[in-house]
Amino acid sequence: MDSVNLSVLKTLNDWQSTDTPVWLFTVVETFGSSPRPLGAMLALRLDGLAVGSVSGGCIEDDLIKRAQRFELPTDHAEILTYGLTQEETLRFRLPCGGVMRLVVEPAGQADWVRKVLERISRHQLVRRDLDLKTLQVTLNEGLPEDTVTYNNGILATVFGPRWQMLIIGAGQVSSYLARMAQALDYNVIVCDPREEMRETWDVADTMLSKEMPDDAVLALPVNSRTAVIALTHDLKLDDMALLEALKSSAFYVGAIGSKSNNDKRRQRLALFDLTEEEIGRLHGPVGLNISSRTPPEIAIAILAELIQVRSEQRKTVSLSANCNM
């Protein structure tokens, strides 16, 4: 899940130990341009403390004023709409034509927050259904394709990591990549059969595997939301992972190394049971070419390319859907 939303839930959980009224706001519908996506959240206390974001700031200011004027609900949830008039668009600095709808719910005593955080800590995806009238919450196993929906008085939201990343190698680049990837909605698994490398791994909330790389790929439920990235610089270990990953449905398969080394790698891979198309899926050298040199720079380059690939896939799906209409 979005690391911002995770911070909202953790703060909301902490605030529930006080007697100060607390509300949770969730973006459930947008028209035109929007400063924040569907599902973006904001937690707000009566005293004006807030964490998260639903806009660029002006809507947050209005919500704080509403709370301090006791205009927010205390026994049910309801819909707030911004941008219906030109005056509101200018007042709240919404993009041209932008309209935003939020669900506001009292959350001071909501025990679902703790339960959701427990499931997230176990790397589980959880769907929450909220009845706006009764505030009844139902928690179920979520699916990666689940989205934020609001129908017939029921708000459905999904929490937990929607994407997964298998990193081969527990080195320094992997450490930076894992930390940054968690902020971008990835559940991170790190595979390194070398004991000396595993002993120094210190990234919290990641899964550390000692399996051989090819076995680690086969053990995963690899799907179109999986990225496999080989970063050991050990040709044998990296190639073992690639041989299986390139045949899988992973949306991204990358390997560290220079262009020359990756050209040689493609020649080696061609000696095995891989098709030319499968080998062509390899991103090597891994990451966007932004002249990165240090471990954190390389990690940024990799994540930038992942963002680019995911964006291109969304455009392709959108165009396909429009053509079929």
Short mmCIF file of C-alpha atoms in Angstrom, two decimals:
data_model
loop_
_atom_site.label_atom_id
_atom_site.label_comp_id
_atom_site.label_asym_id
_atom_site.label_seq_id
_atom_site.Cartn_x
_atom_site.Cartn_y
_atom_site.Cartn_z
CA MET A 1 0.00 0.00 0.00
CA ASP A 2 1.01 3.63 -0.36
CA SER A 3 3.51 4.37 2.44
CA VAL A 4 1.62 7.60 3.18
CA ASN A 5 -1.56 5.64 3.87
CA LEU A 6 0.38 3.21 6.05
CA SER A 7 1.62 6.16 8.11
CA VAL A 8 -1.98 7.32 8.41
CA LEU A 9 -3.09 3.97 9.82
CA LYS A 10 -0.18 3.78 12.26
CA THR A 11 -0.82 7.31 13.52
CA LEU A 12 -4.55 6.66 13.73
CA ASN A 13 -3.82 3.60 15.84
CA ASP A 14 -1.67 5.68 18.21
CA TRP A 15 -4.29 8.41 18.48
CA GLN A 16 -6.95 5.93 19.54
CA SER A 17 -5.30 5.71 22.96
CA THR A 18 -6.46 9.27 23.66
CA ASP A 19 -9.93 10.69 24.27
CA THR A 20 -9.58 13.27 21.47
CA PRO A 21 -12.10 12.74 18.63
CA VAL A 22 -10.51 11.46 15.43
CA TRP A 23 -11.81 11.25 11.85
CA LEU A 24 -10.57 9.40 8.79
CA PHE A 25 -11.07 10.84 5.30
CA THR A 26 -10.74 8.75 2.13
CA VAL A 27 -10.80 9.95 -1.48
CA VAL A 28 -13.51 7.85 -3.15
CA GLU A 29 -14.26 9.67 -6.38
CA THR A 30 -12.61 12.25 -8.61
CA PHE A 31 -13.60 13.96 -11.85
CA GLY A 32 -11.10 15.71 -14.06
CA SER A 33 -7.65 16.36 -12.65
CA SER A 34 -7.02 15.42 -9.04
CA PRO A 35 -4.08 16.21 -6.74
CA ARG A 36 -4.38 12.82 -4.97
CA PRO A 37 -5.48 9.39 -6.21
CA LEU A 38 -8.46 7.29 -5.20
CA GLY A 39 -7.88 5.75 -1.79
CA ALA A 40 -5.68 8.58 -0.49
CA MET A 41 -6.33 9.11 3.21
CA LEU A 42 -6.10 11.75 5.89
CA ALA A 43 -6.44 11.25 9.64
CA LEU A 44 -7.52 14.33 11.59
CA ARG A 45 -7.85 15.06 15.30
CA LEU A 46 -10.19 17.60 16.84
CA ASP A 47 -7.20 19.67 17.97
CA GLY A 48 -6.10 20.10 14.34
CA LEU A 49 -3.31 17.53 14.19
CA ALA A 50 -3.39 15.75 10.82
CA VAL A 51 -1.41 13.11 8.96
CA GLY A 52 -1.78 12.11 5.33
CA SER A 53 -3.22 14.11 2.46
CA VAL A 54 -6.30 14.29 0.26
CA SER A 55 -5.33 17.43 -1.68
CA GLY A 56 -2.64 20.04 -1.98
CA GLY A 57 -3.54 21.57 1.37
CA CYS A 58 -6.58 23.83 1.03
CA ILE A 59 -9.13 21.05 1.50
CA GLU A 60 -7.20 19.90 4.57
CA ASP A 61 -7.51 23.43 5.99
CA ASP A 62 -11.26 23.35 5.44
CA LEU A 63 -11.58 19.94 7.09
CA ILE A 64 -9.72 21.19 10.15
CA LYS A 65 -12.12 24.14 10.39
CA ARG A 66 -15.12 21.82 10.04
CA ALA A 67 -13.79 19.64 12.86
CA GLN A 68 -13.21 22.59 15.17
CA ARG A 69 -16.74 23.88 14.41
CA PHE A 70 -18.09 20.41 15.34
CA GLU A 71 -19.49 19.94 11.81
CA LEU A 72 -18.13 16.42 11.27
CA PRO A 73 -20.24 13.30 12.02
CA THR A 74 -19.71 11.35 15.23
CA ASP A 75 -22.05 8.35 14.84
CA HIS A 76 -22.06 7.67 11.10
CA ALA A 77 -19.98 8.28 7.97
CA GLU A 78 -20.92 10.59 5.14
CA ILE A 79 -19.81 11.99 1.79
CA LEU A 80 -18.18 15.41 1.39
CA THR A 81 -17.88 16.90 -2.10
CA TYR A 82 -15.50 19.64 -3.22
CA GLY A 83 -15.35 21.49 -6.51
CA LEU A 84 -19.00 21.47 -7.59
CA THR A 85 -18.95 25.20 -8.28
CA GLN A 86 -16.38 27.49 -9.87
CA GLU A 87 -16.12 29.35 -6.55
CA GLU A 88 -15.16 26.11 -4.78
CA THR A 89 -12.67 25.19 -7.49
CA LEU A 90 -10.92 28.55 -7.02
CA ARG A 91 -11.22 28.50 -3.24
CA PHE A 92 -9.73 25.05 -2.83
CA ARG A 93 -7.27 25.45 -5.71
CA LEU A 94 -8.49 22.32 -7.44
CA PRO A 95 -7.18 21.73 -10.98
CA CYS A 96 -9.40 22.96 -13.79
CA GLY A 97 -12.59 20.92 -13.84
CA GLY A 98 -11.58 18.92 -10.78
CA VAL A 99 -14.22 17.52 -8.43
CA MET A 100 -13.40 15.40 -5.39
CA ARG A 101 -15.57 13.31 -3.09
CA LEU A 102 -14.41 12.14 0.31
CA VAL A 103 -15.85 9.72 2.82
CA VAL A 104 -15.47 11.04 6.37
CA GLU A 105 -15.85 8.58 9.24
CA PRO A 106 -15.35 8.90 13.00
CA ALA A 107 -12.47 6.59 13.88
CA GLY A 108 -11.55 7.29 17.48
CA GLN A 109 -12.60 3.86 18.75
CA ALA A 110 -12.36 1.79 15.56
CA ASP A 111 -10.67 -1.53 16.41
CA TRP A 112 -10.36 -2.46 12.72
CA VAL A 113 -7.26 -0.26 12.50
CA ARG A 114 -5.24 -2.52 14.80
CA LYS A 115 -6.47 -5.64 12.99
CA VAL A 116 -5.54 -4.25 9.59
CA LEU A 117 -2.07 -3.27 10.78
CA GLU A 118 -1.56 -6.79 12.16
CA ARG A 119 -2.42 -8.29 8.77
CA ILE A 120 -0.17 -5.85 6.95
CA SER A 121 2.70 -6.83 9.26
CA ARG A 122 2.19 -10.39 7.99
CA HIS A 123 2.39 -9.10 4.38
CA GLN A 124 -1.30 -9.81 3.83
CA LEU A 125 -3.65 -7.88 1.59
CA VAL A 126 -6.90 -7.03 3.36
CA ARG A 127 -10.15 -5.54 2.09
CA ARG A 128 -12.25 -3.41 4.42
CA ASP A 129 -15.96 -2.84 3.77
CA LEU A 130 -17.50 0.06 5.69
CA ASP A 131 -21.24 0.64 6.05
CA LEU A 132 -21.56 4.43 6.15
CA LYS A 133 -24.81 4.39 8.14
CA THR A 134 -23.91 1.91 10.86
CA LEU A 135 -20.08 2.17 10.81
CA GLN A 136 -19.97 -1.62 10.72
CA VAL A 137 -16.67 -2.86 9.30
CA THR A 138 -16.05 -6.22 7.64
CA LEU A 139 -12.50 -7.42 6.93
CA ASN A 140 -11.77 -9.99 4.22
CA GLU A 141 -8.80 -11.17 2.21
CA GLY A 142 -8.04 -8.65 -0.50
CA LEU A 143 -7.04 -9.24 -4.10
CA PRO A 144 -4.33 -7.28 -5.95
CA GLU A 145 -6.88 -6.13 -8.53
CA ASP A 146 -9.31 -4.80 -5.90
CA THR A 147 -9.85 -1.05 -6.06
CA VAL A 148 -11.47 1.63 -3.94
CA THR A 149 -15.23 1.54 -4.55
CA TYR A 150 -18.30 3.22 -3.10
CA ASN A 151 -21.66 1.64 -3.89
CA ASN A 152 -25.00 1.61 -2.08
CA GLY A 153 -23.60 3.12 1.09
CA ILE A 154 -20.65 0.70 1.31
CA LEU A 155 -17.06 1.93 1.04
CA ALA A 156 -14.54 -0.76 0.06
CA THR A 157 -10.83 -0.07 0.52
CA VAL A 158 -7.79 -2.33 0.27
CA PHE A 159 -4.74 -2.23 2.53
CA GLY A 160 -1.42 -4.02 2.29
CA PRO A 161 1.22 -4.47 -0.43
CA ARG A 162 -0.26 -4.91 -3.91
CA TRP A 163 3.06 -5.59 -5.65
CA GLN A 164 5.94 -7.89 -4.83
CA MET A 165 9.64 -7.64 -5.56
CA LEU A 166 12.11 -10.50 -5.45
CA ILE A 167 15.66 -9.22 -5.10
CA ILE A 168 18.51 -11.64 -5.74
CA GLY A 169 21.43 -10.67 -3.52
CA ALA A 170 21.55 -9.06 -0.06
CA GLY A 171 24.17 -6.43 -0.86
CA GLN A 172 24.22 -2.68 -0.42
CA VAL A 173 22.26 -1.80 -3.55
CA SER A 174 19.62 -4.33 -2.52
CA SER A 175 19.37 -2.69 0.90
CA TYR A 176 18.59 0.73 -0.56
CA LEU A 177 16.28 -0.76 -3.17
CA ALA A 178 14.29 -2.72 -0.59
CA ARG A 179 13.71 0.31 1.64
CA MET A 180 12.62 2.52 -1.24
CA ALA A 181 10.46 -0.20 -2.79
CA GLN A 182 8.47 -0.61 0.42
CA ALA A 183 7.42 3.03 0.12
CA LEU A 184 6.10 2.25 -3.38
CA ASP A 185 3.73 -0.54 -2.37
CA TYR A 186 6.06 -3.54 -2.75
CA ASN A 187 6.27 -6.56 -0.51
CA VAL A 188 10.00 -7.32 -0.69
CA ILE A 189 11.58 -10.77 -0.66
CA VAL A 190 15.37 -11.01 -0.69
CA CYS A 191 17.11 -14.20 -1.76
CA ASP A 192 20.77 -14.89 -1.08
CA PRO A 193 22.19 -18.37 -0.51
CA ARG A 194 25.44 -16.84 0.79
CA GLU A 195 25.37 -16.93 4.58
CA GLU A 196 27.88 -14.10 4.99
CA MET A 197 25.60 -11.77 3.00
CA ARG A 198 22.45 -12.73 4.88
CA GLU A 199 24.06 -12.08 8.26
CA THR A 200 24.39 -8.35 7.57
CA TRP A 201 20.89 -7.84 6.14
CA ASP A 202 19.05 -5.32 8.30
CA VAL A 203 16.02 -4.07 6.35
CA ALA A 204 12.89 -4.45 8.45
CA ASP A 205 9.64 -5.95 7.14
CA THR A 206 11.36 -7.90 4.36
CA MET A 207 11.45 -11.67 3.88
CA LEU A 208 14.96 -13.15 3.70
CA SER A 209 15.43 -16.44 1.85
CA LYS A 210 18.48 -18.70 1.73
CA GLU A 211 17.20 -20.73 -1.22
CA MET A 212 19.03 -20.92 -4.51
CA PRO A 213 17.76 -18.14 -6.81
CA ASP A 214 15.96 -20.38 -9.31
CA ASP A 215 14.18 -22.18 -6.46
CA ALA A 216 13.20 -18.82 -4.94
CA VAL A 217 11.56 -17.74 -8.19
CA LEU A 218 9.70 -21.04 -8.53
CA ALA A 219 8.56 -20.88 -4.89
CA LEU A 220 6.89 -17.50 -5.39
CA PRO A 221 3.40 -17.01 -6.79
CA VAL A 222 4.95 -14.93 -9.60
CA ASN A 223 2.35 -12.92 -11.49
CA SER A 224 1.92 -9.70 -13.45
CA ARG A 225 2.52 -7.68 -10.25
CA THR A 226 5.93 -9.22 -9.58
CA ALA A 227 9.37 -7.75 -10.29
CA VAL A 228 12.48 -9.94 -10.19
CA ILE A 229 15.80 -8.09 -9.95
CA ALA A 230 19.19 -9.81 -9.92
CA LEU A 231 21.84 -7.77 -8.09
CA THR A 232 24.54 -10.16 -6.87
CA HIS A 233 27.17 -9.52 -9.60
CA ASP A 234 27.70 -13.29 -9.36
CA LEU A 235 26.97 -14.57 -12.87
CA LYS A 236 25.89 -18.00 -11.67
CA LEU A 237 23.45 -16.75 -9.05
CA ASP A 238 21.98 -13.98 -11.18
CA ASP A 239 21.57 -16.19 -14.26
CA MET A 240 19.89 -18.93 -12.22
CA ALA A 241 17.16 -16.49 -11.23
CA LEU A 242 16.81 -15.06 -14.74
CA LEU A 243 16.37 -18.48 -16.34
CA GLU A 244 13.13 -18.94 -14.41
CA ALA A 245 12.01 -15.33 -14.12
CA LEU A 246 12.11 -14.66 -17.87
CA LYS A 247 9.73 -17.58 -18.45
CA SER A 248 7.32 -16.29 -15.81
CA SER A 249 4.57 -13.66 -15.96
CA ALA A 250 6.62 -11.13 -13.95
CA PHE A 251 6.06 -7.64 -15.33
CA TYR A 252 9.73 -6.72 -14.89
CA VAL A 253 12.92 -8.78 -14.90
CA GLY A 254 16.22 -6.95 -14.54
CA ALA A 255 19.89 -7.66 -13.93
CA ILE A 256 22.73 -5.45 -12.78
CA GLY A 257 25.92 -5.11 -14.82
CA SER A 258 27.32 -3.15 -17.73
CA LYS A 259 25.87 -3.26 -21.25
CA SER A 260 28.75 -5.46 -22.34
CA ASN A 261 28.22 -7.92 -19.49
CA ASN A 262 24.50 -8.07 -20.15
CA ASP A 263 25.09 -8.68 -23.86
CA LYS A 264 27.23 -11.66 -22.86
CA ARG A 265 24.50 -12.70 -20.42
CA ARG A 266 21.94 -12.77 -23.23
CA GLN A 267 24.27 -14.99 -25.25
CA ARG A 268 24.52 -17.39 -22.30
CA LEU A 269 20.77 -17.41 -21.77
CA ALA A 270 20.24 -18.29 -25.43
CA LEU A 271 21.99 -21.61 -24.76
CA PHE A 272 19.10 -22.67 -22.52
CA ASP A 273 15.40 -23.26 -23.11
CA LEU A 274 14.52 -19.60 -23.50
CA THR A 275 12.96 -18.09 -26.59
CA GLU A 276 14.25 -14.93 -28.23
CA GLU A 277 11.14 -13.12 -27.01
CA GLU A 278 11.72 -14.22 -23.41
CA ILE A 279 15.34 -13.09 -23.49
CA GLY A 280 14.17 -9.79 -24.98
CA ARG A 281 12.20 -9.13 -21.79
CA LEU A 282 15.41 -8.70 -19.81
CA HIS A 283 16.12 -5.19 -18.54
CA GLY A 284 19.89 -5.20 -18.50
CA PRO A 285 21.56 -3.03 -17.50
CA VAL A 286 18.84 -2.71 -14.91
CA GLY A 287 17.21 0.70 -14.31
CA LEU A 288 16.96 3.93 -16.26
CA ASN A 289 20.17 5.37 -17.64
CA ILE A 290 20.57 8.40 -15.35
CA SER A 291 24.33 8.04 -14.88
CA SER A 292 23.82 6.55 -11.42
CA ARG A 293 26.94 5.32 -9.63
CA THR A 294 26.36 5.02 -5.89
CA PRO A 295 24.13 2.30 -4.38
CA PRO A 296 21.24 4.68 -3.56
CA GLU A 297 21.46 6.23 -7.05
CA ILE A 298 21.29 2.80 -8.64
CA ALA A 299 18.28 1.93 -6.49
CA ILE A 300 16.55 5.13 -7.60
CA ALA A 301 17.28 4.31 -11.26
CA ILE A 302 15.75 0.85 -10.86
CA LEU A 303 12.61 2.14 -9.17
CA ALA A 304 12.27 4.90 -11.76
CA GLU A 305 12.20 2.29 -14.51
CA LEU A 306 9.66 0.22 -12.58
CA ILE A 307 7.43 3.29 -12.31
CA GLN A 308 7.85 3.89 -16.04
CA VAL A 309 7.02 0.28 -16.96
CA ARG A 310 3.95 0.24 -14.71
CA SER A 311 2.76 3.54 -16.18
CA GLU A 312 3.17 2.26 -19.74
CA GLN A 313 1.22 -0.87 -18.86
CA ARG A 314 -1.63 1.21 -17.43
CA LYS A 315 -1.76 3.24 -20.65
CA THR A 316 -1.84 0.07 -22.74
CA VAL A 317 -4.68 -1.39 -20.69
CA SER A 318 -6.59 1.91 -20.90
CA LEU A 319 -6.18 2.14 -24.68
CA SER A 320 -7.25 -1.49 -25.08
CA ALA A 321 -10.36 -0.88 -23.00
CA ASN A 322 -11.30 2.20 -25.02
CA CYS A 323 -10.85 0.33 -28.31
CA ASN A 324 -13.20 -2.38 -27.12
CA MET A 325 -15.95 0.01 -26.12
#
